[in-house]
């Protein structure tokens, strides 16, 4: 090689491009348009919720308010009317909390233990059981609504919080169990064996070895369950009974029952209030989720 | 009393019989290596001993106690895994003391044992780190430490060094040997690596298809393999096999135009066999210039593969490829006609039909 020196000084390959190229411009333009498309409704909701009714009726919906006020928010929370009662959406909020918290905890507790058993303590017919479970998670749940009405009625809990909690817990189980089984099955088998040689039993291995290693999957589960249950409308309407309606149902009632003119600002505020819980969950746990994955990536 | 005694052990996974009527007696303080090709059931046997798999049939005694149905932790065994299997969320100290805490040992006793193990394995400075912050060699040390603190009679190792690079492997190999000399525990050690087997073992068990083919001291396995499989499996480069017949009432081995004198062969009654195989290790053949009737095979040099100090020379004799190991400075030129001198006392004869050593 005669010109070895020139190889050393001139890098091979194409020259790096400047930051703004034609292609990049197009990509960013499309992304910005998409982002605006999704952000615009949110923007309008937030703006409207801070306006007074007079301003809503007179002004342009895109124009920011000149006199921001929290009136619509406090009305939505405290005194908006849902047909009969005028107690605001807070009643629904607390109902949703009462429904979501126990169903999430119970379904995840049961599903994680079931998944652990299926993955690590094979019993007779465990494969059959797993297959049935798999099928269970694909059956459209509409099919089971009426049978569950009868069951909860027979149990004497129809139209109570217990009924919705039970239904949510049951419907969460197949997919959650699947999730946990697959996660536990993906953990190194030798870890399980080492723990057994160390004398850890069924619960010892679960709580002291597996659970601490499973932050990511528990996070995913909580996200799925909380958002799923919080956003649910159908089961709430059917099983909870009017005094226990969750937030989604109550929001619907507020929006649809306004007598006289529609109070758009109150509706917007109520909607944001309802959506804020799943949104927060995404923002907060998203961070832990990533962190959990990073921490779990160490294969001891 | 044997340290470990396995009687008629069989194990099936569904219809597949992975271990077949297996018997194994291990003496107190012995270092046994299980060696065999992938899938022959080494790990399965080890897991049976540890109580991690249920036997289909048979019995296991450890230190004279029937532990066939005992829990892993009650068997007096410690186990080290290929992937280390350290608990990632615990510190090294936590990993070492986990089993002891479960066994509800007093705090001082746990501390004492952890200290002792960390001294022996030189992992003292690592005690407060998590496994993620350790190198492969350090992780494996901790894994060995976890077996050590259990203060058990029998150590089970499942390819403990195979995830390490060559240099580290040979270092830890020596350390393991030192550890065994110091502790004098019974050790049962699974490996793929012949060098590990030959250097560590008091006795090697060669396995194939769920059956122990031969259980003997490394030198015996190497010099007097009990069948064709063992002969071909042990030794690298592999043994040369030449098919032929034994004639003259077992006095000579004949193939093609070559006749080898079998006087001095160490084995059983040779007799006249129409189908026999002679096994010659590359290191037991020598290249000479002069033919000696009954002792040499005429051959032509084809190629050679230098391997550092030695060179593996490939020759052709009677249409067969034969390899010979010679010091690198003595390697012959390709195309040369030479003679291969056979050391009958170090060769092996097999019956081709039964594949057993004669
Ligand atoms: N859980 C299982 N279910 C079904 N078959 C299995 C199971 N575990 C192992 N086997 C089969 O049993 C045989 C022996 O496996 P084993 O793991 O003991 O081999 P090995 O000798 O340790 O091999 P390697 O050297 O690759 O580790 C293999 O054929 C394997 O496919
Ligand atoms: Mg194995």
PDB file of N, CA, C and O in Angstrom, chain A residues 89-108 157-172 222 224-250 274 277:
ATOM      1  N   UNK A  89     -68.530  15.809  40.303  1.00  0.00           N
ATOM      2  CA  UNK A  89     -67.965  14.541  39.846  1.00  0.00           C
ATOM      3  C   UNK A  89     -67.147  13.872  40.942  1.00  0.00           C
ATOM      4  O   UNK A  89     -66.676  12.761  40.800  1.00  0.00           O
ATOM      5  N   UNK A  90     -66.988  14.559  42.087  1.00  0.00           N
ATOM      6  CA  UNK A  90     -66.161  13.989  43.152  1.00  0.00           C
ATOM      7  C   UNK A  90     -66.721  12.654  43.654  1.00  0.00           C
ATOM      8  O   UNK A  90     -65.976  11.761  44.036  1.00  0.00           O
ATOM      9  N   UNK A  91     -68.072  12.538  43.614  1.00  0.00           N
ATOM     10  CA  UNK A  91     -68.671  11.281  44.048  1.00  0.00           C
ATOM     11  C   UNK A  91     -68.159  10.142  43.167  1.00  0.00           C
ATOM     12  O   UNK A  91     -67.742   9.086  43.648  1.00  0.00           O
ATOM     13  N   UNK A  92     -68.165  10.406  41.866  1.00  0.00           N
ATOM     14  CA  UNK A  92     -67.688   9.394  40.926  1.00  0.00           C
ATOM     15  C   UNK A  92     -66.213   9.108  41.130  1.00  0.00           C
ATOM     16  O   UNK A  92     -65.774   7.957  41.065  1.00  0.00           O
ATOM     17  N   UNK A  93     -65.448  10.154  41.409  1.00  0.00           N
ATOM     18  CA  UNK A  93     -64.013   9.964  41.633  1.00  0.00           C
ATOM     19  C   UNK A  93     -63.775   8.987  42.765  1.00  0.00           C
ATOM     20  O   UNK A  93     -63.043   8.012  42.629  1.00  0.00           O
ATOM     21  N   UNK A  94     -64.440   9.238  43.876  1.00  0.00           N
ATOM     22  CA  UNK A  94     -64.211   8.347  45.021  1.00  0.00           C
ATOM     23  C   UNK A  94     -64.736   6.945  44.759  1.00  0.00           C
ATOM     24  O   UNK A  94     -64.133   5.957  45.187  1.00  0.00           O
ATOM     25  N   UNK A  95     -65.855   6.845  44.026  1.00  0.00           N
ATOM     26  CA  UNK A  95     -66.338   5.505  43.665  1.00  0.00           C
ATOM     27  C   UNK A  95     -65.294   4.772  42.831  1.00  0.00           C
ATOM     28  O   UNK A  95     -65.004   3.598  43.061  1.00  0.00           O
ATOM     29  N   UNK A  96     -64.731   5.495  41.859  1.00  0.00           N
ATOM     30  CA  UNK A  96     -63.727   4.870  40.996  1.00  0.00           C
ATOM     31  C   UNK A  96     -62.530   4.408  41.812  1.00  0.00           C
ATOM     32  O   UNK A  96     -61.976   3.345  41.581  1.00  0.00           O
ATOM     33  N   UNK A  97     -62.127   5.251  42.781  1.00  0.00           N
ATOM     34  CA  UNK A  97     -61.010   4.847  43.637  1.00  0.00           C
ATOM     35  C   UNK A  97     -61.376   3.570  44.378  1.00  0.00           C
ATOM     36  O   UNK A  97     -60.592   2.611  44.432  1.00  0.00           O
ATOM     37  N   UNK A  98     -62.597   3.550  44.942  1.00  0.00           N
ATOM     38  CA  UNK A  98     -63.019   2.383  45.722  1.00  0.00           C
ATOM     39  C   UNK A  98     -63.107   1.126  44.857  1.00  0.00           C
ATOM     40  O   UNK A  98     -62.976   0.015  45.354  1.00  0.00           O
ATOM     41  N   UNK A  99     -63.376   1.322  43.574  1.00  0.00           N
ATOM     42  CA  UNK A  99     -63.446   0.163  42.674  1.00  0.00           C
ATOM     43  C   UNK A  99     -62.044  -0.249  42.226  1.00  0.00           C
ATOM     44  O   UNK A  99     -61.665  -1.423  42.271  1.00  0.00           O
ATOM     45  N   UNK A 100     -61.249   0.740  41.807  1.00  0.00           N
ATOM     46  CA  UNK A 100     -59.960   0.438  41.170  1.00  0.00           C
ATOM     47  C   UNK A 100     -58.947  -0.169  42.142  1.00  0.00           C
ATOM     48  O   UNK A 100     -58.309  -1.170  41.822  1.00  0.00           O
ATOM     49  N   UNK A 101     -58.832   0.436  43.311  1.00  0.00           N
ATOM     50  CA  UNK A 101     -57.777  -0.019  44.225  1.00  0.00           C
ATOM     51  C   UNK A 101     -57.933  -1.495  44.601  1.00  0.00           C
ATOM     52  O   UNK A 101     -57.018  -2.290  44.371  1.00  0.00           O
ATOM     53  N   UNK A 102     -59.090  -1.895  45.141  1.00  0.00           N
ATOM     54  CA  UNK A 102     -59.154  -3.320  45.503  1.00  0.00           C
ATOM     55  C   UNK A 102     -59.077  -4.260  44.304  1.00  0.00           C
ATOM     56  O   UNK A 102     -58.403  -5.294  44.379  1.00  0.00           O
ATOM     57  N   UNK A 103     -59.727  -3.917  43.191  1.00  0.00           N
ATOM     58  CA  UNK A 103     -59.674  -4.882  42.073  1.00  0.00           C
ATOM     59  C   UNK A 103     -58.257  -5.004  41.540  1.00  0.00           C
ATOM     60  O   UNK A 103     -57.836  -6.097  41.162  1.00  0.00           O
ATOM     61  N   UNK A 104     -57.518  -3.894  41.498  1.00  0.00           N
ATOM     62  CA  UNK A 104     -56.137  -3.974  41.018  1.00  0.00           C
ATOM     63  C   UNK A 104     -55.296  -4.843  41.953  1.00  0.00           C
ATOM     64  O   UNK A 104     -54.602  -5.762  41.517  1.00  0.00           O
ATOM     65  N   UNK A 105     -55.395  -4.557  43.240  1.00  0.00           N
ATOM     66  CA  UNK A 105     -54.564  -5.306  44.197  1.00  0.00           C
ATOM     67  C   UNK A 105     -54.899  -6.792  44.161  1.00  0.00           C
ATOM     68  O   UNK A 105     -54.008  -7.644  44.035  1.00  0.00           O
ATOM     69  N   UNK A 106     -56.199  -7.095  44.240  1.00  0.00           N
ATOM     70  CA  UNK A 106     -56.565  -8.507  44.309  1.00  0.00           C
ATOM     71  C   UNK A 106     -56.195  -9.234  43.022  1.00  0.00           C
ATOM     72  O   UNK A 106     -55.593 -10.309  43.050  1.00  0.00           O
ATOM     73  N   UNK A 107     -56.501  -8.619  41.868  1.00  0.00           N
ATOM     74  CA  UNK A 107     -56.227  -9.354  40.626  1.00  0.00           C
ATOM     75  C   UNK A 107     -54.730  -9.554  40.437  1.00  0.00           C
ATOM     76  O   UNK A 107     -54.290 -10.632  40.026  1.00  0.00           O
ATOM     77  N   UNK A 108     -53.919  -8.557  40.773  1.00  0.00           N
ATOM     78  CA  UNK A 108     -52.476  -8.724  40.594  1.00  0.00           C
ATOM     79  C   UNK A 108     -51.921  -9.729  41.599  1.00  0.00           C
ATOM     80  O   UNK A 108     -51.076 -10.567  41.260  1.00  0.00           O
ATOM     81  N   UNK A 157     -74.992  -9.323  45.738  1.00  0.00           N
ATOM     82  CA  UNK A 157     -74.165  -8.121  45.697  1.00  0.00           C
ATOM     83  C   UNK A 157     -74.418  -7.291  44.446  1.00  0.00           C
ATOM     84  O   UNK A 157     -73.718  -6.321  44.198  1.00  0.00           O
ATOM     85  N   UNK A 158     -75.422  -7.654  43.656  1.00  0.00           N
ATOM     86  CA  UNK A 158     -75.691  -6.895  42.446  1.00  0.00           C
ATOM     87  C   UNK A 158     -76.039  -5.454  42.816  1.00  0.00           C
ATOM     88  O   UNK A 158     -76.666  -5.198  43.830  1.00  0.00           O
ATOM     89  N   UNK A 159     -75.573  -4.516  41.997  1.00  0.00           N
ATOM     90  CA  UNK A 159     -75.770  -3.097  42.272  1.00  0.00           C
ATOM     91  C   UNK A 159     -75.037  -2.627  43.523  1.00  0.00           C
ATOM     92  O   UNK A 159     -75.504  -1.735  44.221  1.00  0.00           O
ATOM     93  N   UNK A 160     -73.929  -3.239  43.819  1.00  0.00           N
ATOM     94  CA  UNK A 160     -73.086  -2.714  44.898  1.00  0.00           C
ATOM     95  C   UNK A 160     -71.662  -2.585  44.357  1.00  0.00           C
ATOM     96  O   UNK A 160     -71.342  -3.099  43.289  1.00  0.00           O
ATOM     97  N   UNK A 161     -70.807  -1.920  45.142  1.00  0.00           N
ATOM     98  CA  UNK A 161     -69.403  -1.815  44.753  1.00  0.00           C
ATOM     99  C   UNK A 161     -68.769  -3.193  44.630  1.00  0.00           C
ATOM    100  O   UNK A 161     -67.936  -3.443  43.768  1.00  0.00           O
ATOM    101  N   UNK A 162     -69.146  -4.105  45.519  1.00  0.00           N
ATOM    102  CA  UNK A 162     -68.554  -5.449  45.514  1.00  0.00           C
ATOM    103  C   UNK A 162     -68.710  -6.128  44.167  1.00  0.00           C
ATOM    104  O   UNK A 162     -67.806  -6.828  43.719  1.00  0.00           O
ATOM    105  N   UNK A 163     -69.865  -5.914  43.541  1.00  0.00           N
ATOM    106  CA  UNK A 163     -70.117  -6.571  42.267  1.00  0.00           C
ATOM    107  C   UNK A 163     -69.116  -6.102  41.211  1.00  0.00           C
ATOM    108  O   UNK A 163     -68.501  -6.913  40.519  1.00  0.00           O
ATOM    109  N   UNK A 164     -68.941  -4.770  41.090  1.00  0.00           N
ATOM    110  CA  UNK A 164     -67.981  -4.272  40.078  1.00  0.00           C
ATOM    111  C   UNK A 164     -66.575  -4.745  40.410  1.00  0.00           C
ATOM    112  O   UNK A 164     -65.814  -5.097  39.524  1.00  0.00           O
ATOM    113  N   UNK A 165     -66.223  -4.695  41.698  1.00  0.00           N
ATOM    114  CA  UNK A 165     -64.875  -5.115  42.082  1.00  0.00           C
ATOM    115  C   UNK A 165     -64.645  -6.567  41.672  1.00  0.00           C
ATOM    116  O   UNK A 165     -63.635  -6.914  41.058  1.00  0.00           O
ATOM    117  N   UNK A 166     -65.653  -7.399  41.984  1.00  0.00           N
ATOM    118  CA  UNK A 166     -65.532  -8.815  41.640  1.00  0.00           C
ATOM    119  C   UNK A 166     -65.372  -9.002  40.137  1.00  0.00           C
ATOM    120  O   UNK A 166     -64.484  -9.721  39.663  1.00  0.00           O
ATOM    121  N   UNK A 167     -66.215  -8.314  39.376  1.00  0.00           N
ATOM    122  CA  UNK A 167     -66.176  -8.476  37.919  1.00  0.00           C
ATOM    123  C   UNK A 167     -64.833  -8.014  37.345  1.00  0.00           C
ATOM    124  O   UNK A 167     -64.221  -8.708  36.536  1.00  0.00           O
ATOM    125  N   UNK A 168     -64.359  -6.876  37.807  1.00  0.00           N
ATOM    126  CA  UNK A 168     -63.069  -6.398  37.310  1.00  0.00           C
ATOM    127  C   UNK A 168     -61.945  -7.356  37.673  1.00  0.00           C
ATOM    128  O   UNK A 168     -61.045  -7.614  36.869  1.00  0.00           O
ATOM    129  N   UNK A 169     -61.989  -7.870  38.877  1.00  0.00           N
ATOM    130  CA  UNK A 169     -60.942  -8.795  39.313  1.00  0.00           C
ATOM    131  C   UNK A 169     -60.930 -10.028  38.416  1.00  0.00           C
ATOM    132  O   UNK A 169     -59.888 -10.441  37.916  1.00  0.00           O
ATOM    133  N   UNK A 170     -62.122 -10.582  38.191  1.00  0.00           N
ATOM    134  CA  UNK A 170     -62.209 -11.793  37.378  1.00  0.00           C
ATOM    135  C   UNK A 170     -61.704 -11.538  35.958  1.00  0.00           C
ATOM    136  O   UNK A 170     -60.905 -12.292  35.423  1.00  0.00           O
ATOM    137  N   UNK A 171     -62.147 -10.419  35.380  1.00  0.00           N
ATOM    138  CA  UNK A 171     -61.752 -10.176  33.997  1.00  0.00           C
ATOM    139  C   UNK A 171     -60.275  -9.823  33.864  1.00  0.00           C
ATOM    140  O   UNK A 171     -59.687  -9.995  32.807  1.00  0.00           O
ATOM    141  N   UNK A 172     -59.696  -9.350  34.937  1.00  0.00           N
ATOM    142  CA  UNK A 172     -58.266  -9.047  34.868  1.00  0.00           C
ATOM    143  C   UNK A 172     -57.401 -10.302  34.920  1.00  0.00           C
ATOM    144  O   UNK A 172     -56.277 -10.298  34.426  1.00  0.00           O
ATOM    145  N   UNK A 222     -49.788  -3.030  36.947  1.00  0.00           N
ATOM    146  CA  UNK A 222     -50.533  -1.962  37.607  1.00  0.00           C
ATOM    147  C   UNK A 222     -51.032  -0.957  36.567  1.00  0.00           C
ATOM    148  O   UNK A 222     -52.189  -0.538  36.599  1.00  0.00           O
ATOM    149  N   UNK A 224     -51.708  -1.477  33.420  1.00  0.00           N
ATOM    150  CA  UNK A 224     -52.798  -2.081  32.652  1.00  0.00           C
ATOM    151  C   UNK A 224     -54.086  -2.115  33.463  1.00  0.00           C
ATOM    152  O   UNK A 224     -55.148  -1.729  32.977  1.00  0.00           O
ATOM    153  N   UNK A 225     -53.991  -2.576  34.700  1.00  0.00           N
ATOM    154  CA  UNK A 225     -55.193  -2.741  35.509  1.00  0.00           C
ATOM    155  C   UNK A 225     -55.812  -1.398  35.878  1.00  0.00           C
ATOM    156  O   UNK A 225     -57.006  -1.197  35.693  1.00  0.00           O
ATOM    157  N   UNK A 226     -55.006  -0.483  36.382  1.00  0.00           N
ATOM    158  CA  UNK A 226     -55.561   0.794  36.830  1.00  0.00           C
ATOM    159  C   UNK A 226     -56.201   1.537  35.669  1.00  0.00           C
ATOM    160  O   UNK A 226     -57.342   1.992  35.756  1.00  0.00           O
ATOM    161  N   UNK A 227     -55.492   1.636  34.561  1.00  0.00           N
ATOM    162  CA  UNK A 227     -56.076   2.389  33.448  1.00  0.00           C
ATOM    163  C   UNK A 227     -57.297   1.653  32.900  1.00  0.00           C
ATOM    164  O   UNK A 227     -58.316   2.271  32.605  1.00  0.00           O
ATOM    165  N   UNK A 228     -57.196   0.336  32.797  1.00  0.00           N
ATOM    166  CA  UNK A 228     -58.316  -0.444  32.275  1.00  0.00           C
ATOM    167  C   UNK A 228     -59.548  -0.262  33.140  1.00  0.00           C
ATOM    168  O   UNK A 228     -60.646   0.007  32.643  1.00  0.00           O
ATOM    169  N   UNK A 229     -59.381  -0.401  34.440  1.00  0.00           N
ATOM    170  CA  UNK A 229     -60.530  -0.335  35.339  1.00  0.00           C
ATOM    171  C   UNK A 229     -61.042   1.098  35.450  1.00  0.00           C
ATOM    172  O   UNK A 229     -62.240   1.355  35.463  1.00  0.00           O
ATOM    173  N   UNK A 230     -60.116   2.037  35.503  1.00  0.00           N
ATOM    174  CA  UNK A 230     -60.537   3.445  35.625  1.00  0.00           C
ATOM    175  C   UNK A 230     -61.324   3.872  34.387  1.00  0.00           C
ATOM    176  O   UNK A 230     -62.332   4.566  34.485  1.00  0.00           O
ATOM    177  N   UNK A 231     -60.893   3.440  33.235  1.00  0.00           N
ATOM    178  CA  UNK A 231     -61.558   3.842  31.996  1.00  0.00           C
ATOM    179  C   UNK A 231     -62.842   3.076  31.714  1.00  0.00           C
ATOM    180  O   UNK A 231     -63.571   3.414  30.802  1.00  0.00           O
ATOM    181  N   UNK A 232     -63.077   2.027  32.487  1.00  0.00           N
ATOM    182  CA  UNK A 232     -64.255   1.205  32.205  1.00  0.00           C
ATOM    183  C   UNK A 232     -65.547   1.995  32.394  1.00  0.00           C
ATOM    184  O   UNK A 232     -65.685   2.803  33.305  1.00  0.00           O
ATOM    185  N   UNK A 233     -66.482   1.718  31.514  1.00  0.00           N
ATOM    186  CA  UNK A 233     -67.778   2.382  31.587  1.00  0.00           C
ATOM    187  C   UNK A 233     -68.873   1.328  31.759  1.00  0.00           C
ATOM    188  O   UNK A 233     -69.706   1.387  32.645  1.00  0.00           O
ATOM    189  N   UNK A 234     -68.741   0.291  30.903  1.00  0.00           N
ATOM    190  CA  UNK A 234     -69.791  -0.711  30.787  1.00  0.00           C
ATOM    191  C   UNK A 234     -70.082  -1.424  32.107  1.00  0.00           C
ATOM    192  O   UNK A 234     -71.225  -1.450  32.581  1.00  0.00           O
ATOM    193  N   UNK A 235     -69.059  -2.008  32.713  1.00  0.00           N
ATOM    194  CA  UNK A 235     -69.268  -2.756  33.955  1.00  0.00           C
ATOM    195  C   UNK A 235     -69.798  -1.839  35.052  1.00  0.00           C
ATOM    196  O   UNK A 235     -70.621  -2.240  35.862  1.00  0.00           O
ATOM    197  N   UNK A 236     -69.318  -0.598  35.051  1.00  0.00           N
ATOM    198  CA  UNK A 236     -69.775   0.361  36.044  1.00  0.00           C
ATOM    199  C   UNK A 236     -71.268   0.605  35.924  1.00  0.00           C
ATOM    200  O   UNK A 236     -71.999   0.587  36.911  1.00  0.00           O
ATOM    201  N   UNK A 237     -71.718   0.816  34.717  1.00  0.00           N
ATOM    202  CA  UNK A 237     -73.144   1.060  34.498  1.00  0.00           C
ATOM    203  C   UNK A 237     -73.961  -0.143  34.929  1.00  0.00           C
ATOM    204  O   UNK A 237     -74.980  -0.026  35.598  1.00  0.00           O
ATOM    205  N   UNK A 238     -73.473  -1.335  34.557  1.00  0.00           N
ATOM    206  CA  UNK A 238     -74.292  -2.522  34.759  1.00  0.00           C
ATOM    207  C   UNK A 238     -74.316  -2.972  36.219  1.00  0.00           C
ATOM    208  O   UNK A 238     -75.375  -3.232  36.777  1.00  0.00           O
ATOM    209  N   UNK A 239     -73.125  -3.081  36.823  1.00  0.00           N
ATOM    210  CA  UNK A 239     -73.063  -3.794  38.097  1.00  0.00           C
ATOM    211  C   UNK A 239     -73.042  -2.906  39.335  1.00  0.00           C
ATOM    212  O   UNK A 239     -73.317  -3.365  40.428  1.00  0.00           O
ATOM    213  N   UNK A 240     -72.681  -1.615  39.171  1.00  0.00           N
ATOM    214  CA  UNK A 240     -72.408  -0.829  40.368  1.00  0.00           C
ATOM    215  C   UNK A 240     -73.677  -0.286  41.027  1.00  0.00           C
ATOM    216  O   UNK A 240     -73.750  -0.172  42.247  1.00  0.00           O
ATOM    217  N   UNK A 241     -74.678   0.038  40.234  1.00  0.00           N
ATOM    218  CA  UNK A 241     -75.867   0.674  40.801  1.00  0.00           C
ATOM    219  C   UNK A 241     -75.638   2.171  40.896  1.00  0.00           C
ATOM    220  O   UNK A 241     -74.514   2.613  41.100  1.00  0.00           O
ATOM    221  N   UNK A 242     -76.744   2.963  40.768  1.00  0.00           N
ATOM    222  CA  UNK A 242     -76.653   4.419  40.599  1.00  0.00           C
ATOM    223  C   UNK A 242     -75.826   5.125  41.666  1.00  0.00           C
ATOM    224  O   UNK A 242     -75.103   6.060  41.358  1.00  0.00           O
ATOM    225  N   UNK A 243     -75.881   4.686  42.901  1.00  0.00           N
ATOM    226  CA  UNK A 243     -75.140   5.426  43.927  1.00  0.00           C
ATOM    227  C   UNK A 243     -73.647   5.162  43.851  1.00  0.00           C
ATOM    228  O   UNK A 243     -72.859   5.890  44.425  1.00  0.00           O
ATOM    229  N   UNK A 244     -73.269   4.100  43.144  1.00  0.00           N
ATOM    230  CA  UNK A 244     -71.852   3.729  43.105  1.00  0.00           C
ATOM    231  C   UNK A 244     -71.210   3.945  41.741  1.00  0.00           C
ATOM    232  O   UNK A 244     -70.125   3.443  41.491  1.00  0.00           O
ATOM    233  N   UNK A 245     -71.891   4.685  40.874  1.00  0.00           N
ATOM    234  CA  UNK A 245     -71.341   4.867  39.539  1.00  0.00           C
ATOM    235  C   UNK A 245     -69.902   5.375  39.589  1.00  0.00           C
ATOM    236  O   UNK A 245     -69.589   6.302  40.320  1.00  0.00           O
ATOM    237  N   UNK A 246     -69.033   4.778  38.780  1.00  0.00           N
ATOM    238  CA  UNK A 246     -67.660   5.277  38.720  1.00  0.00           C
ATOM    239  C   UNK A 246     -67.604   6.615  37.976  1.00  0.00           C
ATOM    240  O   UNK A 246     -68.599   7.071  37.412  1.00  0.00           O
ATOM    241  N   UNK A 247     -66.457   7.200  37.969  1.00  0.00           N
ATOM    242  CA  UNK A 247     -66.275   8.545  37.432  1.00  0.00           C
ATOM    243  C   UNK A 247     -66.691   8.649  35.970  1.00  0.00           C
ATOM    244  O   UNK A 247     -67.293   9.634  35.547  1.00  0.00           O
ATOM    245  N   UNK A 248     -66.361   7.637  35.184  1.00  0.00           N
ATOM    246  CA  UNK A 248     -66.688   7.685  33.755  1.00  0.00           C
ATOM    247  C   UNK A 248     -68.188   7.795  33.546  1.00  0.00           C
ATOM    248  O   UNK A 248     -68.658   8.586  32.729  1.00  0.00           O
ATOM    249  N   UNK A 249     -68.933   7.011  34.293  1.00  0.00           N
ATOM    250  CA  UNK A 249     -70.379   7.017  34.133  1.00  0.00           C
ATOM    251  C   UNK A 249     -70.935   8.367  34.576  1.00  0.00           C
ATOM    252  O   UNK A 249     -71.788   8.960  33.922  1.00  0.00           O
ATOM    253  N   UNK A 250     -70.386   8.838  35.686  1.00  0.00           N
ATOM    254  CA  UNK A 250     -70.869  10.101  36.197  1.00  0.00           C
ATOM    255  C   UNK A 250     -70.548  11.263  35.242  1.00  0.00           C
ATOM    256  O   UNK A 250     -71.339  12.163  35.051  1.00  0.00           O
ATOM    257  N   UNK A 274     -61.478  13.571  34.995  1.00  0.00           N
ATOM    258  CA  UNK A 274     -61.608  12.116  34.872  1.00  0.00           C
ATOM    259  C   UNK A 274     -60.370  11.503  34.223  1.00  0.00           C
ATOM    260  O   UNK A 274     -59.920  10.427  34.612  1.00  0.00           O
ATOM    261  N   UNK A 277     -56.274  10.818  36.080  1.00  0.00           N
ATOM    262  CA  UNK A 277     -55.705   9.686  36.820  1.00  0.00           C
ATOM    263  C   UNK A 277     -54.890   8.760  35.914  1.00  0.00           C
ATOM    264  O   UNK A 277     -53.700   8.529  36.169  1.00  0.00           O
TER     265      UNK A 277
END
